[in-house]
JSON list of C-alpha atoms and ligand atoms in Angstrom, two decimals:
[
{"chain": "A", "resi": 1, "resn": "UNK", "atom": "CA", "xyz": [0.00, 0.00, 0.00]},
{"chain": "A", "resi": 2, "resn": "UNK", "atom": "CA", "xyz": [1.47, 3.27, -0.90]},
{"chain": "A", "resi": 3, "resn": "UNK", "atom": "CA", "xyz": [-0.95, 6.24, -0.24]},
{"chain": "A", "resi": 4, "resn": "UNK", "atom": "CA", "xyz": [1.58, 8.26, 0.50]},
{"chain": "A", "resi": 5, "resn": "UNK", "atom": "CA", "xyz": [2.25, 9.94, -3.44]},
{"chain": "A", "resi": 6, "resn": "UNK", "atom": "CA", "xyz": [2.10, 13.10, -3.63]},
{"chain": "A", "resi": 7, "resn": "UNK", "atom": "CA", "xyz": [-1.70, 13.93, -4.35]},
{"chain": "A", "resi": 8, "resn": "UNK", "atom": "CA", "xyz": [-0.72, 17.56, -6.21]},
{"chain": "A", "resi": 9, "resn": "UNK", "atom": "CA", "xyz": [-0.16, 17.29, -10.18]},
{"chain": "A", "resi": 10, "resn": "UNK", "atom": "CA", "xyz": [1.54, 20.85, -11.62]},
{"chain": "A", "resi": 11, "resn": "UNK", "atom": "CA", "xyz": [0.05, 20.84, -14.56]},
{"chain": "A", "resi": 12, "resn": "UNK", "atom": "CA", "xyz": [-0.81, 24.23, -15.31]},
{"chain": "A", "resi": 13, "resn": "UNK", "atom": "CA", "xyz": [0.38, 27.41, -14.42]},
{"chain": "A", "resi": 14, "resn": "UNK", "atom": "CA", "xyz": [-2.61, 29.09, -14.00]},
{"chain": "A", "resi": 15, "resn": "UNK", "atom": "CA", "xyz": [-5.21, 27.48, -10.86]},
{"chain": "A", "resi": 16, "resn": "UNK", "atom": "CA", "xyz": [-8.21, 28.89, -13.00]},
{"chain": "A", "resi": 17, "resn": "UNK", "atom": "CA", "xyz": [-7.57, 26.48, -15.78]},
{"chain": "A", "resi": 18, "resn": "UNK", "atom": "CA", "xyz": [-8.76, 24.15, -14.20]},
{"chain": "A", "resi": 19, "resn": "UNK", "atom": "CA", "xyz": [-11.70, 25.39, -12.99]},
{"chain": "A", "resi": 20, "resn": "UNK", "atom": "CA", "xyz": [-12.57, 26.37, -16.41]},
{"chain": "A", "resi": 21, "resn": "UNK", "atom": "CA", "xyz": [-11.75, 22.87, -17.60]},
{"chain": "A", "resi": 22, "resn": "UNK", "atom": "CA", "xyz": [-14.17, 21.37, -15.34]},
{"chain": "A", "resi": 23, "resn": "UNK", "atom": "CA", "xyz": [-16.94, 23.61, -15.84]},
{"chain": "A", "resi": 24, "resn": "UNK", "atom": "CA", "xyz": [-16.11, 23.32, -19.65]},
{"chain": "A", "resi": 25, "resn": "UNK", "atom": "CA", "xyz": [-16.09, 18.92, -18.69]},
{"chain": "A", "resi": 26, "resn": "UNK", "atom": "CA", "xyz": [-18.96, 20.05, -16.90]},
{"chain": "A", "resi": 27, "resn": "UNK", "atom": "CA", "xyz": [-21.23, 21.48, -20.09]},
{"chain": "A", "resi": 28, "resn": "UNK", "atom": "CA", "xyz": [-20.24, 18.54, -22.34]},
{"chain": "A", "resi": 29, "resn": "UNK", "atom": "CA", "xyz": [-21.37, 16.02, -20.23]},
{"chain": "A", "resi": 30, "resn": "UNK", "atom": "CA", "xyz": [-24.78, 17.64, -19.96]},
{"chain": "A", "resi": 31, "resn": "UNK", "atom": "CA", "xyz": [-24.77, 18.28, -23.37]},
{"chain": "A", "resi": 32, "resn": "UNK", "atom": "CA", "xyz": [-23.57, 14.32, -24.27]},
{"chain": "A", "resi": 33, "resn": "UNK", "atom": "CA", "xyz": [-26.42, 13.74, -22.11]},
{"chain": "A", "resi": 34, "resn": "UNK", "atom": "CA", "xyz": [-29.06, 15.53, -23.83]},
{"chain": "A", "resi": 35, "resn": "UNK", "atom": "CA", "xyz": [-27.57, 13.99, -27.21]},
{"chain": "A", "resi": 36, "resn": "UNK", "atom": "CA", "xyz": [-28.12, 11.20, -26.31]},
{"chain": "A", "resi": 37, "resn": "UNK", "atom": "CA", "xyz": [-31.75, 11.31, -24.16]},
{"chain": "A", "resi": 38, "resn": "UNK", "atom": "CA", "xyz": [-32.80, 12.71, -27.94]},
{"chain": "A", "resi": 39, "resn": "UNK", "atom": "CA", "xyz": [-31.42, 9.82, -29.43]},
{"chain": "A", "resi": 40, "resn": "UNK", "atom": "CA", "xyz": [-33.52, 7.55, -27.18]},
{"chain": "A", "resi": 41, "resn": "UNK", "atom": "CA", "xyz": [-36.67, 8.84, -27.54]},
{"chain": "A", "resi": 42, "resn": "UNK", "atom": "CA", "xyz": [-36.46, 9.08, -31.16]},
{"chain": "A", "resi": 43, "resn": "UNK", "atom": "CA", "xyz": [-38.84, 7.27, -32.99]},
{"chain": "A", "resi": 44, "resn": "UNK", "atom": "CA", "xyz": [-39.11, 9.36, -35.63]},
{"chain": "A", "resi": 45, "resn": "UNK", "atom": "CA", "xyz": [-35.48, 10.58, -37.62]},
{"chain": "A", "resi": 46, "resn": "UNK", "atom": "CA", "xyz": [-36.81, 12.69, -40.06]},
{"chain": "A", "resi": 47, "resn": "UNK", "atom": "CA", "xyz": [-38.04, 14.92, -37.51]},
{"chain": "A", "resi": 48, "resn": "UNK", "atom": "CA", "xyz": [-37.05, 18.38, -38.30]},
{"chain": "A", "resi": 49, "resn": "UNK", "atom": "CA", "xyz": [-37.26, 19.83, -35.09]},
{"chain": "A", "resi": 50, "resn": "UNK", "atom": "CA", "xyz": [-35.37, 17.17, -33.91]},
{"chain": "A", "resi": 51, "resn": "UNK", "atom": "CA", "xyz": [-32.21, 17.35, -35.98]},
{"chain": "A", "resi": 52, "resn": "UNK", "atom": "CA", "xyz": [-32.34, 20.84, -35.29]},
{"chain": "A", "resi": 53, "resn": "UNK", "atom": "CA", "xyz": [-32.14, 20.25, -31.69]},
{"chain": "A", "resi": 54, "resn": "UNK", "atom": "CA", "xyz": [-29.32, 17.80, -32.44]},
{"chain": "A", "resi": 55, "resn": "UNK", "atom": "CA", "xyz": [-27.41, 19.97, -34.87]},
{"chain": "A", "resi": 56, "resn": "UNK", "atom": "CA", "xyz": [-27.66, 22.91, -31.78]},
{"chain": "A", "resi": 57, "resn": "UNK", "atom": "CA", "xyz": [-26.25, 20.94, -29.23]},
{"chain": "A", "resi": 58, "resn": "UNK", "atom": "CA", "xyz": [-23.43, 19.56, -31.51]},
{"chain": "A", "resi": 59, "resn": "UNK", "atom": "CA", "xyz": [-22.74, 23.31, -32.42]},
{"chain": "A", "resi": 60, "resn": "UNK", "atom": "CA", "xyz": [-22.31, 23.55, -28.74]},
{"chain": "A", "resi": 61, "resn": "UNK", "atom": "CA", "xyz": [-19.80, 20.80, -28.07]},
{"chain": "A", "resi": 62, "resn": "UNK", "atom": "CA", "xyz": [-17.75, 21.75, -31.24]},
{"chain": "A", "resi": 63, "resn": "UNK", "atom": "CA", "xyz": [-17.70, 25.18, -29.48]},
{"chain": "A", "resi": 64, "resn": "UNK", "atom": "CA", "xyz": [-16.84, 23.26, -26.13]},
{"chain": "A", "resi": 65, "resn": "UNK", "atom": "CA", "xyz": [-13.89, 21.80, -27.64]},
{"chain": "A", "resi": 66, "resn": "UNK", "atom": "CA", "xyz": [-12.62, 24.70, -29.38]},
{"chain": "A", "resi": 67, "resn": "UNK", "atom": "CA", "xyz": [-12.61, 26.47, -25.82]},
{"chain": "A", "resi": 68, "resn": "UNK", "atom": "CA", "xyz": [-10.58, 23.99, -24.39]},
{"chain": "A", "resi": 69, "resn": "UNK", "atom": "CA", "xyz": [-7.80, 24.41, -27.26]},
{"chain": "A", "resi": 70, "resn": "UNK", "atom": "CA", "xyz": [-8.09, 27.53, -26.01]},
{"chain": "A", "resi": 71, "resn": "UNK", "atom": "CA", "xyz": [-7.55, 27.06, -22.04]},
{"chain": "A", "resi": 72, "resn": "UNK", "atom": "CA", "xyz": [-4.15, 25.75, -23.50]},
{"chain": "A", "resi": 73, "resn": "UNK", "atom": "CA", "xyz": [-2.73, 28.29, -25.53]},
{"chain": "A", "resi": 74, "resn": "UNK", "atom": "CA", "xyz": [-4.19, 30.97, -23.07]},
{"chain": "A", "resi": 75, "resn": "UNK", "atom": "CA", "xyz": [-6.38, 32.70, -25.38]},
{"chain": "A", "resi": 76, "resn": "UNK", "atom": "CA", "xyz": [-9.71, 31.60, -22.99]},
{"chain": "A", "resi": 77, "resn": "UNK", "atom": "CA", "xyz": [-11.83, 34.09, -21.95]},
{"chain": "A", "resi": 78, "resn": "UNK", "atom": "CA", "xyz": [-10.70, 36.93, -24.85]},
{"chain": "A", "resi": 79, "resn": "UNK", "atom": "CA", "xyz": [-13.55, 38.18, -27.01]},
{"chain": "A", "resi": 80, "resn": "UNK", "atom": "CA", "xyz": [-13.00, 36.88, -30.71]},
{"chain": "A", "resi": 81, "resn": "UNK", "atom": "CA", "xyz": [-14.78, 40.10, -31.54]},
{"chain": "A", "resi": 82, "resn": "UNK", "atom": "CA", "xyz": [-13.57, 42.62, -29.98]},
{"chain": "A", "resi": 83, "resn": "UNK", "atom": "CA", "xyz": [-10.71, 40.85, -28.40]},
{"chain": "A", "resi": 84, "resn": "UNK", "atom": "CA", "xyz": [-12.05, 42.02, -24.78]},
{"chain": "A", "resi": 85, "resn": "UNK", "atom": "CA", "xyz": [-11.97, 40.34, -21.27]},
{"chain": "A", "resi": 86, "resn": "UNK", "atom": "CA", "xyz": [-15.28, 38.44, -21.32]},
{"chain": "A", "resi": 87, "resn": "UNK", "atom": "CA", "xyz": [-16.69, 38.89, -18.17]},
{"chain": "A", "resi": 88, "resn": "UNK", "atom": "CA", "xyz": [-16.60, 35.97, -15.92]},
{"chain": "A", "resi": 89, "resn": "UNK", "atom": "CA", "xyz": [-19.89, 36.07, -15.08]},
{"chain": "A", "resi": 90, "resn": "UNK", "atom": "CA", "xyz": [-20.89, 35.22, -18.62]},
{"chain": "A", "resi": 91, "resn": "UNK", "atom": "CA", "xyz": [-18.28, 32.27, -18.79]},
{"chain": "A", "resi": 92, "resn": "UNK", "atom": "CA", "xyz": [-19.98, 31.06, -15.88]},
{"chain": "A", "resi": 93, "resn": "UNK", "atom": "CA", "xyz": [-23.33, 30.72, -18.00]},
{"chain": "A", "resi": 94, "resn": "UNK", "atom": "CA", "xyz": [-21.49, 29.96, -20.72]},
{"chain": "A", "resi": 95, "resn": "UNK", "atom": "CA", "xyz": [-18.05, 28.46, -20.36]},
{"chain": "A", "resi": 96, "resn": "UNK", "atom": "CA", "xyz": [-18.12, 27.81, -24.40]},
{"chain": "A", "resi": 97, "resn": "UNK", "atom": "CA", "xyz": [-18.68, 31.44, -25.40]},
{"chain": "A", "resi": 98, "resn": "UNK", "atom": "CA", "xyz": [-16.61, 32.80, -27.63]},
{"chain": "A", "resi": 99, "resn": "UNK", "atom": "CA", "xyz": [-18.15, 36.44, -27.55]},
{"chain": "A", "resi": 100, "resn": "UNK", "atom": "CA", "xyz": [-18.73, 39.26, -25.27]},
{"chain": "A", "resi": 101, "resn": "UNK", "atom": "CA", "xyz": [-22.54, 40.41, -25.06]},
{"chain": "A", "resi": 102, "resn": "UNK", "atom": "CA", "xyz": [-22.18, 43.01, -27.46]},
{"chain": "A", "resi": 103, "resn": "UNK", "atom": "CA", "xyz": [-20.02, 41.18, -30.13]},
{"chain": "A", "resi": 104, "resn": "UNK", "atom": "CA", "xyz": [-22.93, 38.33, -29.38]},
{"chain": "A", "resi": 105, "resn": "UNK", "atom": "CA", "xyz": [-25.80, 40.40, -30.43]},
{"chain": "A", "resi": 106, "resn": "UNK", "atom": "CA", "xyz": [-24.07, 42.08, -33.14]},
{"chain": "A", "resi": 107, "resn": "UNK", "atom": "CA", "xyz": [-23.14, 38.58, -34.74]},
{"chain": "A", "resi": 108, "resn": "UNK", "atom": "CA", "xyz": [-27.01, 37.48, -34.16]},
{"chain": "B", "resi": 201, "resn": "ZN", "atom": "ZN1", "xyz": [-16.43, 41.47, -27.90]}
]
């Protein structure tokens, strides 16, 4: 029995990476999850609504795993837009974003 390794891995510099990681883990497991519940219950494939649903929610994850290519070469949490802080608040919501609100809206 050895218990006694050390329990800390140093594998990034900044502590809030990995926060961000998790929450990022976090919204693609939901999402996985959702993916899939639609899966089960459907009985019908050619439902437009549907694939639409499906096609959102693998926008998301495609957005999920672009964000954590960007947790490693620092660039998460800059605006694309505007190249802005987004404001943690909003990453909290939506750890994926890739906006600020206003770049958001404008691209909407
Ligand atoms: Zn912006």
């Amino acid at each position: 029995m050895s218990l006694d390794l050390p329990r800390t891995e140093p594998r990034s510099l900044n502590p809030a990476a990995d926060e961000v990681r998790q929450r990022l883990e976090h919204a693609r497991t939901t999402r996985l999850a959702q993916l899939k519940a639609l899966d089960d219950t459907g009985q019908n494939p050619g439902d437009h609504l549907m694939s639409n649903q499906k096609d959102a929610i693998k926008r998301v994850l495609t957005e999920i795993d672009e964000a954590f290519a960007r947790v490693e070469d620092g660039t998460y949490g800059t605006c694309l837009g505007c190249s802005k802080s987004v404001p943690p608040e909003r990453l909290e919501i939506l750890p994926h974003t890739r906006y600020c609100v206003a770049c958001q809206s404008r691209a909407a």
